[in-house]
Coordinates of C-alpha atoms in Angstrom, one line a residue:
M1 CA -30.9 103.3 17.3
R2 CA -32.7 104.6 14.2
E3 CA -30.7 102.4 11.8
G4 CA -30.4 99.5 14.2
I5 CA -26.7 98.8 13.5
S6 CA -23.4 99.4 15.3
G7 CA -21.5 102.6 15.2
S8 CA -18.5 101.2 13.3
L9 CA -20.8 99.6 10.7
L10 CA -22.9 102.8 10.3
A11 CA -19.6 104.6 9.5
R12 CA -19.6 102.8 6.1
W13 CA -22.5 105.1 5.0
C14 CA -21.4 108.1 7.0
G15 CA -18.3 109.1 5.0
F16 CA -15.8 106.5 5.8
G17 CA -16.7 103.6 3.5
R18 CA -16.2 99.9 4.1
L19 CA -12.5 100.0 4.7
G20 CA -12.7 103.2 6.6
S21 CA -15.2 101.7 9.0
V22 CA -12.8 98.8 9.5
L23 CA -10.1 101.3 10.5
I24 CA -12.5 102.8 13.0
G25 CA -13.1 99.4 14.4
I26 CA -9.4 98.9 14.8
V27 CA -9.0 102.3 16.6
V28 CA -11.8 101.4 19.0
A29 CA -10.3 98.0 19.6
V30 CA -6.9 99.5 20.3
S31 CA -8.4 102.1 22.7
L32 CA -10.3 99.3 24.6
L33 CA -7.0 97.4 24.8
G34 CA -5.5 100.5 26.5
W35 CA -8.5 100.6 28.9
F36 CA -8.0 96.9 29.6
G37 CA -4.4 97.6 30.6
I38 CA -5.4 100.5 32.9
Q39 CA -8.2 98.6 34.6
N40 CA -6.0 95.6 35.0
A41 CA -3.4 97.8 36.7
I42 CA -6.0 98.9 39.2
F43 CA -6.9 95.3 39.8
A44 CA -3.3 94.4 40.3
K45 CA -2.7 97.3 42.8
S46 CA -5.7 96.0 44.8
L47 CA -4.4 92.4 44.8
D48 CA -0.9 93.4 45.7
F49 CA -2.1 95.7 48.5
A50 CA -4.4 93.0 49.9
L51 CA -1.4 90.5 50.0
G52 CA 0.8 92.9 51.8
H53 CA 2.9 93.8 48.7
K54 CA 4.4 90.3 48.7
L55 CA 3.8 89.7 45.0
G56 CA 5.0 93.1 43.7
F57 CA 3.0 95.1 41.2
G58 CA 4.5 93.4 38.1
L59 CA 3.7 89.8 39.1
A60 CA 0.2 90.9 40.4
A61 CA -0.6 92.5 37.1
A62 CA 0.6 89.4 35.2
L63 CA -1.5 87.1 37.3
S64 CA -4.7 89.3 37.3
G65 CA -4.4 89.9 33.5
S66 CA -3.9 86.2 32.8
L67 CA -6.8 85.2 35.0
L68 CA -9.2 87.6 33.4
T69 CA -8.1 86.7 29.8
I70 CA -8.7 83.0 30.5
L71 CA -12.2 83.8 32.0
V72 CA -13.2 85.9 29.0
A73 CA -11.7 83.6 26.3
F74 CA -13.4 80.5 27.6
G75 CA -16.6 82.2 28.8
F76 CA -16.8 81.1 32.4
K77 CA -20.0 81.8 34.3
A78 CA -17.9 83.5 37.0
L79 CA -18.1 86.8 35.0
R80 CA -21.9 86.8 35.1
I81 CA -21.7 86.3 38.9
A82 CA -19.2 89.1 39.2
A83 CA -21.4 91.4 37.2
R84 CA -24.4 90.8 39.4
I85 CA -22.4 91.3 42.5
A86 CA -20.3 94.3 41.4
V87 CA -23.0 96.9 40.7
P88 CA -25.0 96.7 43.9
M89 CA -21.9 96.4 46.0
F90 CA -20.4 99.4 44.2
I91 CA -23.5 101.5 44.9
L92 CA -23.7 100.6 48.5
L93 CA -20.0 101.1 49.1
V94 CA -20.0 104.6 47.4
A95 CA -22.9 105.6 49.6
Y96 CA -21.2 104.3 52.7
I97 CA -17.8 105.9 51.9
S98 CA -19.5 109.2 51.0
I99 CA -21.4 109.3 54.3
S100 CA -18.5 108.2 56.5
T101 CA -15.9 110.3 54.8
L102 CA -17.8 113.5 54.1
S103 CA -19.9 113.7 57.2
G104 CA -18.6 116.3 59.6
H105 CA -16.8 118.3 56.9
N106 CA -18.0 121.5 55.5
L107 CA -18.7 121.3 51.7
N108 CA -17.2 124.8 51.1
E109 CA -14.0 123.8 53.0
I110 CA -13.6 120.6 50.9
I111 CA -14.1 122.5 47.7
Q112 CA -11.4 125.1 48.7
L113 CA -8.9 122.4 49.5
I114 CA -5.9 122.5 47.2
P115 CA -5.4 118.9 45.7
P116 CA -1.9 117.5 45.6
G117 CA -0.1 117.2 42.2
E118 CA 0.2 119.4 39.2
S119 CA -2.6 121.7 38.3
L120 CA -4.5 121.4 35.0
S121 CA -5.9 124.1 32.7
I122 CA -9.6 124.1 32.0
S123 CA -9.0 123.1 28.3
A124 CA -6.8 120.1 29.4
G125 CA -9.5 119.1 32.0
I126 CA -12.2 119.2 29.4
T127 CA -10.1 117.1 27.0
I128 CA -9.4 114.5 29.7
V129 CA -13.1 114.3 30.6
V130 CA -14.1 113.9 26.9
G131 CA -11.4 111.3 26.5
G132 CA -12.8 109.2 29.3
A133 CA -16.3 109.1 27.8
I134 CA -15.7 109.5 24.0
V135 CA -15.3 105.8 23.2
A136 CA -18.5 105.0 24.9
S137 CA -20.3 107.6 22.8
L138 CA -19.1 106.0 19.6
M139 CA -20.2 102.6 20.9
T140 CA -23.6 103.9 22.1
P141 CA -25.3 102.7 18.9
D142 CA -24.0 99.2 19.7
L143 CA -25.9 99.2 23.0
T144 CA -29.1 101.2 22.0
R145 CA -29.8 99.8 18.6
Y146 CA -32.6 97.6 20.0
S147 CA -34.3 100.4 21.9
K148 CA -38.0 101.0 21.1
N149 CA -37.6 104.7 20.3
G150 CA -35.4 107.7 20.6
K151 CA -36.9 108.8 23.9
H152 CA -35.6 105.6 25.5
V153 CA -32.1 106.3 24.1
L154 CA -32.2 109.9 25.3
G155 CA -33.4 108.8 28.8
V156 CA -30.7 106.2 29.2
T157 CA -28.0 108.5 28.0
I158 CA -29.0 111.4 30.3
F159 CA -29.4 109.0 33.3
T160 CA -25.9 107.6 32.6
I161 CA -24.4 111.0 32.4
V162 CA -26.2 112.3 35.6
A163 CA -25.6 109.2 37.7
G164 CA -22.1 108.3 36.4
E165 CA -20.5 111.7 35.7
F166 CA -22.2 114.1 38.0
V167 CA -23.1 112.0 41.1
V168 CA -20.5 109.2 41.3
N169 CA -17.6 111.2 39.9
G170 CA -18.7 114.3 41.9
L171 CA -18.6 112.3 45.1
A172 CA -15.3 110.7 44.1
I173 CA -13.7 114.2 43.7
L174 CA -15.0 115.3 47.1
I175 CA -13.7 112.1 48.7
A176 CA -10.3 112.3 47.0
K177 CA -9.9 115.9 48.1
T178 CA -10.9 115.1 51.7
L179 CA -8.5 112.1 51.9
G180 CA -5.7 113.9 50.0
T181 CA -5.2 111.2 47.4
A182 CA -6.6 110.3 44.0
D183 CA -5.5 106.7 44.2
V184 CA -8.6 104.5 44.1
V185 CA -6.9 101.6 46.0
T186 CA -5.8 103.9 48.8
I187 CA -9.2 105.5 49.1
M188 CA -11.1 102.2 49.2
S189 CA -8.7 100.6 51.7
Q190 CA -8.7 103.6 54.0
A191 CA -12.5 104.1 53.9
A192 CA -13.8 100.6 53.7
G193 CA -10.9 98.2 54.3
G194 CA -11.1 94.7 52.7
A195 CA -14.7 95.3 51.5
G196 CA -13.5 98.3 49.5
L197 CA -10.7 96.3 47.8
L198 CA -13.2 93.5 47.0
V199 CA -15.5 96.0 45.3
V200 CA -12.5 97.3 43.3
V201 CA -11.6 93.8 42.2
F202 CA -15.2 92.9 41.2
S203 CA -15.8 96.2 39.4
T204 CA -12.6 96.1 37.4
L205 CA -13.3 92.4 36.6
R206 CA -16.7 93.3 35.1
V207 CA -15.4 96.4 33.2
N208 CA -12.4 94.5 31.8
D209 CA -14.6 91.7 30.7
L210 CA -16.4 94.2 28.4
N211 CA -13.1 95.8 27.3
L212 CA -11.5 92.5 26.3
Y213 CA -14.6 91.1 24.7
S214 CA -15.3 94.2 22.6
S215 CA -11.6 94.7 21.7
S216 CA -11.3 91.1 20.5
L217 CA -14.6 91.3 18.6
G218 CA -13.4 94.5 16.9
I219 CA -10.1 93.0 15.8
V220 CA -11.9 89.8 14.5
N221 CA -14.4 91.9 12.5
A222 CA -11.6 94.2 11.2
V223 CA -9.4 91.4 9.9
E224 CA -12.4 89.8 8.3
G225 CA -13.3 93.1 6.6
L226 CA -9.8 93.6 5.3
T227 CA -8.8 90.0 4.3
G228 CA -12.0 88.0 4.2
K229 CA -10.6 85.6 6.8
K230 CA -12.2 85.2 10.2
L231 CA -9.8 84.8 13.1
K232 CA -10.7 82.4 15.9
Y233 CA -12.2 84.4 18.8
I234 CA -10.5 82.4 21.6
S235 CA -7.0 82.8 20.1
T236 CA -7.6 86.5 19.4
T237 CA -8.8 87.1 22.9
L238 CA -5.7 85.4 24.4
V239 CA -3.3 87.5 22.2
I240 CA -5.1 90.8 23.1
G241 CA -5.2 89.8 26.8
V242 CA -1.4 89.3 26.7
L243 CA -0.9 92.6 25.1
G244 CA -3.2 94.4 27.6
T245 CA -1.5 92.7 30.5
T246 CA 1.9 93.8 29.1
L247 CA 0.7 97.4 29.0
S248 CA -0.3 97.1 32.7
V249 CA 3.2 95.7 33.7
L250 CA 4.9 98.5 31.7
G251 CA 3.0 101.1 33.6
I252 CA 0.2 102.4 31.4
L253 CA -1.6 103.5 34.6
D254 CA 1.1 106.1 35.1
R255 CA 0.3 107.5 31.6
F256 CA -3.4 107.6 32.3
V257 CA -3.8 111.4 31.7
D258 CA -1.8 111.2 28.4
F259 CA -4.0 108.2 27.3
L260 CA -7.2 110.2 27.9
T261 CA -5.8 113.2 26.2
V262 CA -5.1 111.2 23.0
L263 CA -8.6 109.7 23.1
G264 CA -10.0 113.1 23.6
V265 CA -8.6 114.4 20.2
V266 CA -8.7 111.2 18.1
F267 CA -12.3 110.2 18.5
P268 CA -14.2 113.6 18.3
P269 CA -13.2 114.0 14.6
I270 CA -14.6 110.6 13.7
I271 CA -17.9 111.3 15.5
G272 CA -18.1 114.9 14.1
I273 CA -17.7 113.6 10.5
M274 CA -20.3 110.9 11.0
L275 CA -22.8 113.5 12.4
V276 CA -22.1 115.9 9.6
D277 CA -22.5 113.3 6.9
Y278 CA -25.7 111.7 8.5
Y279 CA -27.6 114.8 9.5
V280 CA -26.2 117.6 7.3
L281 CA -25.0 116.2 4.0
R282 CA -27.3 113.1 4.2
S283 CA -25.1 111.3 1.6
H284 CA -26.6 107.9 2.0
R285 CA -29.8 108.6 4.0
K286 CA -32.2 107.6 1.1
I287 CA -30.4 104.3 0.7
L288 CA -30.4 103.7 4.5
D289 CA -34.1 104.6 4.8
K290 CA -35.0 102.2 2.0
T291 CA -32.9 99.3 3.1
R292 CA -34.1 99.8 6.7
Q293 CA -37.7 99.4 5.6
E294 CA -36.7 96.3 3.7
G295 CA -34.9 94.9 6.7
T296 CA -31.5 94.7 4.9
L297 CA -28.3 96.7 4.5
P298 CA -27.1 98.5 1.4
N299 CA -25.3 96.2 -0.9
E300 CA -21.6 96.4 -2.1
K301 CA -22.5 98.6 -5.1
Q302 CA -24.3 101.1 -2.7
T303 CA -21.4 101.1 -0.2
P304 CA -18.2 103.2 -0.9
I305 CA -15.0 101.2 -0.6
I306 CA -13.1 103.8 1.3
G307 CA -13.8 107.5 2.2
W308 CA -10.5 109.2 1.8
V309 CA -11.9 112.6 2.6
A310 CA -13.3 111.5 6.0
I311 CA -10.0 109.7 6.9
I312 CA -7.8 112.6 5.9
A313 CA -10.1 115.1 7.7
S314 CA -10.0 112.9 10.8
I315 CA -6.2 112.8 10.8
I316 CA -5.9 116.5 10.3
G317 CA -8.4 117.2 13.1
S318 CA -6.5 114.9 15.5
I319 CA -3.2 116.5 14.7
V320 CA -4.6 120.0 15.2
G321 CA -6.0 118.9 18.6
L322 CA -2.7 117.4 19.6
V323 CA -0.3 120.2 18.6
T324 CA -2.3 123.4 19.0
E325 CA -2.0 125.2 22.4
W326 CA -4.9 127.6 21.9
G327 CA -8.6 126.8 22.7
I328 CA -9.8 123.4 23.8
P329 CA -8.0 120.5 22.0
T330 CA -11.0 118.2 21.9
I331 CA -13.3 120.9 20.4
N332 CA -10.5 122.1 18.0
S333 CA -10.2 118.6 16.6
L334 CA -13.9 118.1 16.3
V335 CA -14.5 121.5 14.5
V336 CA -11.5 121.3 12.2
A337 CA -12.3 117.8 11.0
S338 CA -16.0 118.4 10.6
F339 CA -15.5 121.7 8.7
I340 CA -12.8 120.2 6.3
Y341 CA -15.1 117.2 5.5
W342 CA -18.2 119.4 5.0
A343 CA -16.4 122.0 2.9
F344 CA -14.7 119.5 0.6
K345 CA -17.9 117.4 0.1
V346 CA -20.0 120.5 -0.6
A347 CA -17.4 121.7 -3.2
V348 CA -17.2 118.3 -4.9
N349 CA -21.0 118.0 -5.0
R350 CA -21.3 121.5 -6.5
N351 CA -18.7 120.7 -9.1
Q352 CA -20.5 117.5 -10.1
Q353 CA -23.8 119.3 -10.4
S354 CA -22.2 122.0 -12.7
I355 CA -20.6 119.3 -14.9
E356 CA -23.9 117.4 -15.1
S357 CA -25.8 120.6 -16.0
E358 CA -23.2 121.4 -18.7
E359 CA -23.6 117.9 -20.2
T360 CA -27.3 118.3 -20.2
V361 CA -27.1 121.6 -22.1

């Protein structure tokens, strides 16, 4: 919000440089492509269930993915209508299902219920939770850059976490344990019938609209930054939609936990390095402050081409998070990458200062 620019663009002056920020844009786009595949799989399961399993999951996923891709690519107004319908319907349905399912049950008894499936360690659970929200944290500057002040940004962020993570997800956990299943289509169909499936369809339609749009925009910007050529938005959206739909058909939903785990160790290093550079090292704060007052962005001479230290530190941090079995993977990757970047930059700065002082003498 302070700089008024997107997160991937801000990365240019937070350690990664111009080409490094392009790579971040690609990583974000690929992660959103994965989310598109997952949400489309949920859409397809709802569609297949509603039609009595006559289509089969594969065909249902192909149809739903193709439909949404066409809607997003050609900008039909149906998406705006879906967005207006989905949110209030979702809130009302969550309230209804919570009351109808949880009433008559003792809260302590529900908490003590042993859920089906394999158990997770605390560290694995934390990494999965972080993986589910980490992309949004990197994209937060994209959404809050027009806010009036930092208090508004803080308020929106806290409200989103409280309402989304604590309230909605908390109720979802209790409902899932009560019904003995974590499958959203099964829960919605058992608790609310056709209305529940309709809400799932509208909700995934709206979320996937954002996923596909942002992913396409990220790829277009990345290719333009690397080659100077601007891809056509419609053709890019169609290609990404086909790829995301293919992921759905191939069963990305079955690898959902693995997907979240990867996100939970890949993105924290990027965010950690950006925070260290912006708030601790302040490498380009003077330039950013000056250009912000002028209403411009730093020019090419003031922008590093590529930040190898940040990129290498991010890769090392991600590898550490993936392969180490001690501690919490997402925190391991964040701390390792941030420390490596900070230590190397401090050492380089001190070396440059000593050389300059010797030349002065």
